[in-house]
mmCIF file of C-alpha atoms in Angstrom:
data_model
loop_
_atom_site.group_PDB
_atom_site.id
_atom_site.type_symbol
_atom_site.label_atom_id
_atom_site.label_comp_id
_atom_site.label_asym_id
_atom_site.label_seq_id
_atom_site.Cartn_x
_atom_site.Cartn_y
_atom_site.Cartn_z
ATOM 1 C CA MET A 27 121.974 45.580 102.163
ATOM 2 C CA SER A 28 123.222 49.158 102.498
ATOM 3 C CA ASP A 29 125.550 49.775 105.163
ATOM 4 C CA ARG A 30 125.093 53.683 105.503
ATOM 5 C CA VAL A 31 121.689 55.154 105.021
ATOM 6 C CA ALA A 32 120.515 58.699 105.024
ATOM 7 C CA ILE A 33 116.909 59.712 105.385
ATOM 8 C CA ILE A 34 116.442 63.296 104.689
ATOM 9 C CA GLY A 35 113.277 64.140 106.345
ATOM 10 C CA ALA A 36 112.932 61.292 109.141
ATOM 11 C CA SER A 37 110.447 63.360 111.127
ATOM 12 C CA GLY A 38 107.575 63.217 108.605
ATOM 13 C CA LEU A 39 105.186 60.382 108.147
ATOM 14 C CA LEU A 40 107.165 58.359 105.525
ATOM 15 C CA GLY A 41 110.554 59.359 106.698
ATOM 16 C CA SER A 42 109.920 58.225 110.203
ATOM 17 C CA ARG A 43 108.701 54.767 109.048
ATOM 18 C CA LEU A 44 111.932 54.424 106.856
ATOM 19 C CA ASP A 45 114.000 55.353 109.767
ATOM 20 C CA LEU A 46 112.379 52.616 111.951
ATOM 21 C CA LEU A 47 112.614 50.080 109.112
ATOM 22 C CA HIS A 48 116.439 50.748 108.758
ATOM 23 C CA GLY A 49 117.020 50.726 112.460
ATOM 24 C CA ASP A 50 119.718 48.032 112.267
ATOM 25 C CA GLU A 51 121.907 50.057 109.789
ATOM 26 C CA LEU A 52 123.947 52.960 110.282
ATOM 27 C CA ARG A 53 122.011 56.004 109.763
ATOM 28 C CA LEU A 54 121.949 59.629 109.339
ATOM 29 C CA SER A 55 118.232 60.689 109.745
ATOM 30 C CA THR A 56 117.378 64.462 109.574
ATOM 31 C CA CYS A 57 114.506 66.728 110.802
ATOM 32 C CA HIS A 58 113.720 70.323 110.498
ATOM 33 C CA SER A 59 110.675 71.917 112.223
ATOM 34 C CA ARG A 60 109.788 68.910 114.408
ATOM 35 C CA ARG A 61 112.842 67.839 116.524
ATOM 36 C CA ALA A 62 112.805 64.297 117.870
ATOM 37 C CA GLY A 63 115.367 62.111 119.517
ATOM 38 C CA SER A 64 118.550 61.739 117.827
ATOM 39 C CA LEU A 65 117.652 63.154 114.433
ATOM 40 C CA ALA A 66 120.118 65.658 112.984
ATOM 41 C CA PRO A 67 118.578 69.210 112.492
ATOM 42 C CA LEU A 68 118.774 70.145 108.828
ATOM 43 C CA ASN A 69 117.218 73.064 106.975
ATOM 44 C CA LEU A 70 116.425 71.734 103.414
ATOM 45 C CA VAL A 71 116.904 74.947 101.637
ATOM 46 C CA ASP A 72 120.218 75.449 102.960
ATOM 47 C CA LYS A 73 122.192 73.866 100.095
ATOM 48 C CA PRO A 74 125.629 74.077 101.865
ATOM 49 C CA ALA A 75 124.344 72.462 104.751
ATOM 50 C CA LEU A 76 122.742 69.504 102.881
ATOM 51 C CA VAL A 77 125.875 69.060 100.701
ATOM 52 C CA ARG A 78 128.096 69.021 103.879
ATOM 53 C CA LEU A 79 126.054 66.665 105.686
ATOM 54 C CA ILE A 80 125.878 64.148 102.825
ATOM 55 C CA ARG A 81 129.501 64.433 101.991
ATOM 56 C CA ASP A 82 130.715 63.937 105.697
ATOM 57 C CA PHE A 83 128.291 60.930 106.176
ATOM 58 C CA ARG A 84 129.416 59.208 102.926
ATOM 59 C CA PRO A 85 126.088 57.291 102.454
ATOM 60 C CA ASP A 86 125.441 54.118 100.283
ATOM 61 C CA LEU A 87 121.816 54.971 100.132
ATOM 62 C CA VAL A 88 119.869 58.343 100.399
ATOM 63 C CA TYR A 89 116.037 58.649 100.618
ATOM 64 C CA LEU A 90 114.534 62.004 100.123
ATOM 65 C CA PRO A 91 111.034 62.084 101.308
ATOM 66 C CA ALA A 92 111.319 65.576 102.795
ATOM 67 C CA ALA A 93 108.713 68.077 101.428
ATOM 68 C CA VAL A 94 105.813 70.287 101.927
ATOM 69 C CA THR A 95 102.853 68.108 100.916
ATOM 70 C CA SER A 96 99.950 70.558 101.376
ATOM 71 C CA PRO A 97 99.024 71.743 97.980
ATOM 72 C CA ALA A 98 96.854 74.434 99.697
ATOM 73 C CA TRP A 99 100.009 75.701 101.625
ATOM 74 C CA CYS A 100 102.112 75.582 98.377
ATOM 75 C CA GLN A 101 99.511 77.576 96.504
ATOM 76 C CA VAL A 102 99.723 80.464 99.025
ATOM 77 C CA HIS A 103 103.653 80.069 99.520
ATOM 78 C CA PRO A 104 104.948 79.191 96.017
ATOM 79 C CA LYS A 105 108.398 80.584 96.649
ATOM 80 C CA GLN A 106 109.000 78.597 99.691
ATOM 81 C CA ALA A 107 107.375 75.509 97.986
ATOM 82 C CA TRP A 108 109.918 75.633 95.100
ATOM 83 C CA ALA A 109 112.812 75.882 97.516
ATOM 84 C CA ILE A 110 111.746 72.955 99.610
ATOM 85 C CA ASN A 111 110.290 70.582 97.145
ATOM 86 C CA CYS A 112 112.380 71.190 94.133
ATOM 87 C CA GLU A 113 115.878 72.342 94.536
ATOM 88 C CA PRO A 114 117.139 69.861 96.964
ATOM 89 C CA ALA A 115 116.295 67.080 94.673
ATOM 90 C CA GLY A 116 118.720 68.452 92.040
ATOM 91 C CA VAL A 117 121.398 68.983 94.908
ATOM 92 C CA ALA A 118 120.896 65.431 96.000
ATOM 93 C CA ALA A 119 120.908 63.994 92.414
ATOM 94 C CA ASP A 120 124.138 65.849 91.699
ATOM 95 C CA LEU A 121 125.827 64.334 94.949
ATOM 96 C CA SER A 122 124.366 61.023 93.782
ATOM 97 C CA LEU A 123 126.263 61.372 90.387
ATOM 98 C CA GLU A 124 129.437 62.656 92.187
ATOM 99 C CA MET A 125 129.699 60.225 95.051
ATOM 100 C CA GLY A 126 127.925 57.121 93.658
ATOM 101 C CA PHE A 127 125.278 56.476 96.295
ATOM 102 C CA ARG A 128 121.829 55.378 95.404
ATOM 103 C CA LEU A 129 119.280 58.116 95.695
ATOM 104 C CA ILE A 130 115.436 57.387 96.359
ATOM 105 C CA PHE A 131 113.490 60.529 95.525
ATOM 106 C CA ILE A 132 109.737 60.519 96.389
ATOM 107 C CA SER A 133 107.276 62.255 94.079
ATOM 108 C CA SER A 134 103.499 62.493 93.866
ATOM 109 C CA ASP A 135 100.676 61.251 91.819
ATOM 110 C CA LEU A 136 99.444 64.980 91.722
ATOM 111 C CA VAL A 137 101.877 65.477 88.811
ATOM 112 C CA PHE A 138 98.933 64.396 86.707
ATOM 113 C CA ASP A 139 95.691 66.315 85.928
ATOM 114 C CA GLY A 140 93.415 63.572 86.829
ATOM 115 C CA THR A 141 91.517 63.148 83.375
ATOM 116 C CA LYS A 142 92.055 59.543 82.805
ATOM 117 C CA GLY A 143 93.474 57.777 85.719
ATOM 118 C CA ASP A 144 95.721 54.567 85.670
ATOM 119 C CA TYR A 145 98.524 56.718 84.794
ATOM 120 C CA ARG A 146 101.823 54.893 83.644
ATOM 121 C CA GLU A 147 105.245 56.207 84.121
ATOM 122 C CA ASP A 148 105.622 57.498 80.706
ATOM 123 C CA ASP A 149 102.296 59.395 80.457
ATOM 124 C CA PRO A 150 102.718 63.037 80.170
ATOM 125 C CA THR A 151 102.472 65.223 83.493
ATOM 126 C CA ALA A 152 99.944 67.834 83.610
ATOM 127 C CA PRO A 153 99.927 69.279 87.306
ATOM 128 C CA LEU A 154 96.921 71.261 88.360
ATOM 129 C CA SER A 155 98.587 73.010 91.304
ATOM 130 C CA VAL A 156 102.009 74.724 92.622
ATOM 131 C CA TYR A 157 102.604 71.690 94.477
ATOM 132 C CA GLY A 158 102.482 69.562 91.523
ATOM 133 C CA ARG A 159 104.546 71.734 89.383
ATOM 134 C CA THR A 160 107.287 71.519 91.997
ATOM 135 C CA LYS A 161 107.225 67.859 91.983
ATOM 136 C CA VAL A 162 107.465 67.774 88.115
ATOM 137 C CA ALA A 163 110.493 70.082 88.272
ATOM 138 C CA ALA A 164 112.155 67.980 90.913
ATOM 139 C CA GLU A 165 111.467 64.802 88.808
ATOM 140 C CA GLN A 166 113.042 66.379 85.813
ATOM 141 C CA ALA A 167 116.202 67.287 87.924
ATOM 142 C CA VAL A 168 116.431 63.709 89.127
ATOM 143 C CA LEU A 169 115.759 61.980 85.836
ATOM 144 C CA SER A 170 118.287 64.403 84.063
ATOM 145 C CA ARG A 171 120.869 63.024 86.097
ATOM 146 C CA ILE A 172 119.964 59.496 85.617
ATOM 147 C CA GLY A 173 120.481 60.185 82.077
ATOM 148 C CA GLN A 174 124.118 61.233 83.050
ATOM 149 C CA GLY A 175 124.610 58.021 84.754
ATOM 150 C CA ALA A 176 123.452 58.669 88.216
ATOM 151 C CA ASP A 177 122.106 55.733 90.321
ATOM 152 C CA CYS A 178 118.725 57.375 91.305
ATOM 153 C CA LEU A 179 115.130 55.996 91.717
ATOM 154 C CA MET A 180 112.243 58.303 91.243
ATOM 155 C CA VAL A 181 109.184 56.939 92.831
ATOM 156 C CA ARG A 182 105.658 58.429 92.681
ATOM 157 C CA THR A 183 103.276 57.490 95.236
ATOM 158 C CA SER A 184 99.887 58.536 96.385
ATOM 159 C CA LEU A 185 97.998 59.375 99.861
ATOM 160 C CA ILE A 186 100.220 58.000 102.759
ATOM 161 C CA ILE A 187 98.300 56.920 105.793
ATOM 162 C CA GLY A 188 99.596 56.388 109.253
ATOM 163 C CA ALA A 189 101.010 57.916 112.456
ATOM 164 C CA ASP A 190 104.348 59.446 112.650
ATOM 165 C CA ARG A 191 106.462 60.136 115.845
ATOM 166 C CA PHE A 192 104.107 62.720 117.144
ATOM 167 C CA GLY A 193 100.889 60.782 116.379
ATOM 168 C CA LEU A 194 98.239 60.594 113.809
ATOM 169 C CA THR A 195 98.775 62.603 110.727
ATOM 170 C CA GLY A 196 97.186 63.619 107.415
ATOM 171 C CA ASN A 197 93.774 62.335 106.864
ATOM 172 C CA LEU A 198 93.556 60.471 110.073
ATOM 173 C CA ALA A 199 94.305 63.517 112.253
ATOM 174 C CA TRP A 200 91.706 65.535 110.182
ATOM 175 C CA MET A 201 89.159 62.773 110.453
ATOM 176 C CA GLU A 202 89.659 62.464 114.305
ATOM 177 C CA GLY A 203 89.537 66.182 114.947
ATOM 178 C CA LEU A 204 85.995 66.073 113.248
ATOM 179 C CA ILE A 205 84.951 62.921 115.023
ATOM 180 C CA ARG A 206 85.984 64.350 118.482
ATOM 181 C CA SER A 207 83.825 67.673 117.794
ATOM 182 C CA GLY A 208 80.860 65.546 116.435
ATOM 183 C CA GLU A 209 80.807 67.046 113.122
ATOM 184 C CA SER A 210 80.092 65.216 109.866
ATOM 185 C CA ILE A 211 83.333 64.133 107.575
ATOM 186 C CA PRO A 212 82.626 65.464 103.987
ATOM 187 C CA LEU A 213 84.462 62.964 101.605
ATOM 188 C CA PHE A 214 84.500 62.970 97.882
ATOM 189 C CA VAL A 215 82.823 60.160 95.808
ATOM 190 C CA ASP A 216 84.448 61.109 92.630
ATOM 191 C CA GLU A 217 88.266 61.622 93.497
ATOM 192 C CA PHE A 218 90.184 58.743 93.289
ATOM 193 C CA ARG A 219 93.850 57.826 94.583
ATOM 194 C CA ASN A 220 95.769 54.719 95.590
ATOM 195 C CA PRO A 221 96.191 55.300 99.506
ATOM 196 C CA VAL A 222 98.931 53.335 101.022
ATOM 197 C CA ALA A 223 100.007 52.578 104.742
ATOM 198 C CA ALA A 224 103.241 54.429 105.569
ATOM 199 C CA ALA A 225 105.171 51.412 106.979
ATOM 200 C CA GLU A 226 103.994 49.062 103.760
ATOM 201 C CA LEU A 227 105.153 51.951 101.475
ATOM 202 C CA ALA A 228 108.579 51.949 103.437
ATOM 203 C CA ARG A 229 109.012 48.456 103.032
ATOM 204 C CA GLY A 230 108.213 48.642 99.359
ATOM 205 C CA LEU A 231 110.743 51.279 98.724
ATOM 206 C CA ARG A 232 113.487 49.397 100.585
ATOM 207 C CA LEU A 233 112.914 46.465 98.202
ATOM 208 C CA LEU A 234 113.037 48.953 95.178
ATOM 209 C CA ALA A 235 116.316 50.222 96.642
ATOM 210 C CA ARG A 236 117.855 46.694 96.736
ATOM 211 C CA ARG A 237 116.371 45.412 93.437
ATOM 212 C CA ALA A 238 115.543 47.996 90.817
ATOM 213 C CA GLU A 239 117.318 49.552 87.978
ATOM 214 C CA PRO A 240 117.601 53.311 88.074
ATOM 215 C CA GLY A 241 114.581 55.058 86.648
ATOM 216 C CA LEU A 242 110.946 56.168 87.323
ATOM 217 C CA TYR A 243 108.460 53.951 89.303
ATOM 218 C CA HIS A 244 104.932 54.183 90.566
ATOM 219 C CA LEU A 245 104.610 52.712 94.005
ATOM 220 C CA ALA A 246 101.375 53.008 96.186
ATOM 221 C CA GLY A 247 98.387 50.961 97.362
ATOM 222 C CA PRO A 248 97.124 48.375 95.122
ATOM 223 C CA ASP A 249 93.369 49.498 95.346
ATOM 224 C CA LYS A 250 91.998 52.648 93.718
ATOM 225 C CA MET A 251 89.727 54.276 96.211
ATOM 226 C CA SER A 252 87.520 57.395 96.193
ATOM 227 C CA ARG A 253 87.974 59.747 99.174
ATOM 228 C CA PHE A 254 84.645 58.364 100.666
ATOM 229 C CA GLU A 255 85.800 54.665 100.402
ATOM 230 C CA LEU A 256 88.950 55.609 101.986
ATOM 231 C CA GLY A 257 87.006 57.274 104.952
ATOM 232 C CA ARG A 258 85.142 53.849 105.484
ATOM 233 C CA VAL A 259 88.441 51.839 105.512
ATOM 234 C CA LEU A 260 89.965 54.219 108.026
ATOM 235 C CA CYS A 261 86.745 54.135 110.312
ATOM 236 C CA ARG A 262 86.807 50.352 110.364
ATOM 237 C CA ALA A 263 90.385 50.453 111.187
ATOM 238 C CA MET A 264 89.991 52.961 113.853
ATOM 239 C CA GLY A 265 86.779 51.922 115.261
ATOM 240 C CA TRP A 266 85.116 55.371 114.454
ATOM 241 C CA PRO A 267 81.365 55.606 113.486
ATOM 242 C CA GLU A 268 80.866 55.466 109.789
ATOM 243 C CA LYS A 269 77.691 57.388 110.296
ATOM 244 C CA LEU A 270 79.522 60.700 110.425
ATOM 245 C CA LEU A 271 80.796 60.221 106.857
ATOM 246 C CA GLN A 272 78.975 62.319 104.377
ATOM 247 C CA SER A 273 79.382 61.836 100.543
ATOM 248 C CA THR A 274 80.203 64.817 98.543
ATOM 249 C CA ARG A 275 81.160 65.533 94.872
ATOM 250 C CA LEU A 276 84.245 67.218 93.721
ATOM 251 C CA ALA A 277 82.611 67.978 90.349
ATOM 252 C CA ASP A 278 80.181 70.467 92.341
ATOM 253 C CA LEU A 279 83.016 72.495 93.773
ATOM 254 C CA ILE A 280 85.360 75.088 92.524
ATOM 255 C CA LEU A 281 88.673 74.606 94.437
ATOM 256 C CA ASP A 282 91.861 76.529 94.509
ATOM 257 C CA PRO A 283 94.156 74.780 93.861
ATOM 258 C CA PRO A 284 92.048 72.440 91.650
ATOM 259 C CA ARG A 285 91.972 68.836 92.787
ATOM 260 C CA PRO A 286 92.451 66.178 90.046
ATOM 261 C CA ALA A 287 89.621 63.603 89.976
ATOM 262 C CA ASP A 288 91.427 60.506 89.119
ATOM 263 C CA VAL A 289 95.242 60.195 89.454
ATOM 264 C CA SER A 290 95.248 56.424 90.148
ATOM 265 C CA LEU A 291 98.638 55.005 89.370
ATOM 266 C CA ASN A 292 99.553 52.046 87.094
ATOM 267 C CA GLN A 293 102.169 49.961 89.131
ATOM 268 C CA ASP A 294 103.075 47.076 86.835
ATOM 269 C CA ARG A 295 106.743 48.120 86.598
ATOM 270 C CA ALA A 296 107.247 48.270 90.442
ATOM 271 C CA ALA A 297 105.178 45.056 90.769
ATOM 272 C CA ALA A 298 107.509 43.309 88.434
ATOM 273 C CA VAL A 299 110.507 44.249 90.826
ATOM 274 C CA LEU A 300 108.690 43.420 94.021
ATOM 275 C CA GLY A 301 107.636 40.115 92.667
ATOM 276 C CA ASP A 302 106.326 37.952 95.346
ATOM 277 C CA GLN A 303 106.463 40.598 98.024
ATOM 278 C CA PRO A 304 103.940 43.114 96.594
ATOM 279 C CA ILE A 305 102.479 46.278 98.318
ATOM 280 C CA ARG A 306 99.426 44.911 100.355
ATOM 281 C CA PRO A 307 96.051 46.616 100.615
ATOM 282 C CA LEU A 308 95.670 49.484 103.153
ATOM 283 C CA GLY A 309 93.044 47.781 105.320
ATOM 284 C CA GLU A 310 95.592 44.844 106.002
ATOM 285 C CA THR A 311 98.660 46.924 106.575
ATOM 286 C CA LEU A 312 97.414 50.173 108.429
ATOM 287 C CA PRO A 313 97.910 48.700 111.905
ATOM 288 C CA GLU A 314 101.582 48.351 111.470
ATOM 289 C CA SER A 315 101.510 52.060 110.467
ATOM 290 C CA LEU A 316 99.765 53.000 113.638
ATOM 291 C CA LYS A 317 102.137 51.339 116.023
ATOM 292 C CA PRO A 318 103.974 53.950 118.405
ATOM 293 C CA PHE A 319 107.547 54.601 118.030
ATOM 294 C CA PRO A 320 110.053 53.283 120.585
ATOM 295 C CA GLY A 321 111.399 55.575 123.166
#
């Protein structure tokens, strides 16, 4: 077990669950726009501040889940998206190479174009959005440092579901808002991902951190689901009326940025590392990711 753990982006959905999971270890946990508790403020685009914080803390393990994850926002604000989603990855990977700590960088299934699904780690990337392009560039930065001997894991994941320190987020928050107003919830029947509960993903990442060789891994939910199927799972978990779900087709729309149809991930490599402690289905694990945070 690592003695000193840094979580860069601990106010977000995944970061907050990682922070909770490592609660018995000496931690440096950061936040930016959303301040909470004892989290250390850090503007991720302030390179000297990021370097100083990590050098002063001297971590054994660093997680970097911090990112702007809205493809729509990134499409409109490309300069800021590159500064937040890409450049800090290279900085952290350089520090990993220099200081010898293990870095876990979180990437996305949206590095693929969605034309085939069941993507393996060595399949070529072809992002359709600015967000996806920032993640590809960040991946390349981390992987290049691994080639130089850095102890880094580059982990692609999918839709992360749950509640952070401030309440429901992402898909859950959007659906709750529509339900409260009595509106229908339009969901695609032809867009496929591997949704995963936030706390379950955090558990899997900690296992990878302890067991995996440096390199690239896919880690997400075990079940490939359409957006509509995901909506049904979430309604059952939350006690929401499924009658408000409305099936729609991605193929019938022109969106900016485009949304890939099937970015499901083959996870055989990570599964071999996790062994008898695999990532469990969303329906089984979501309750843990909805629990309120202490304090």
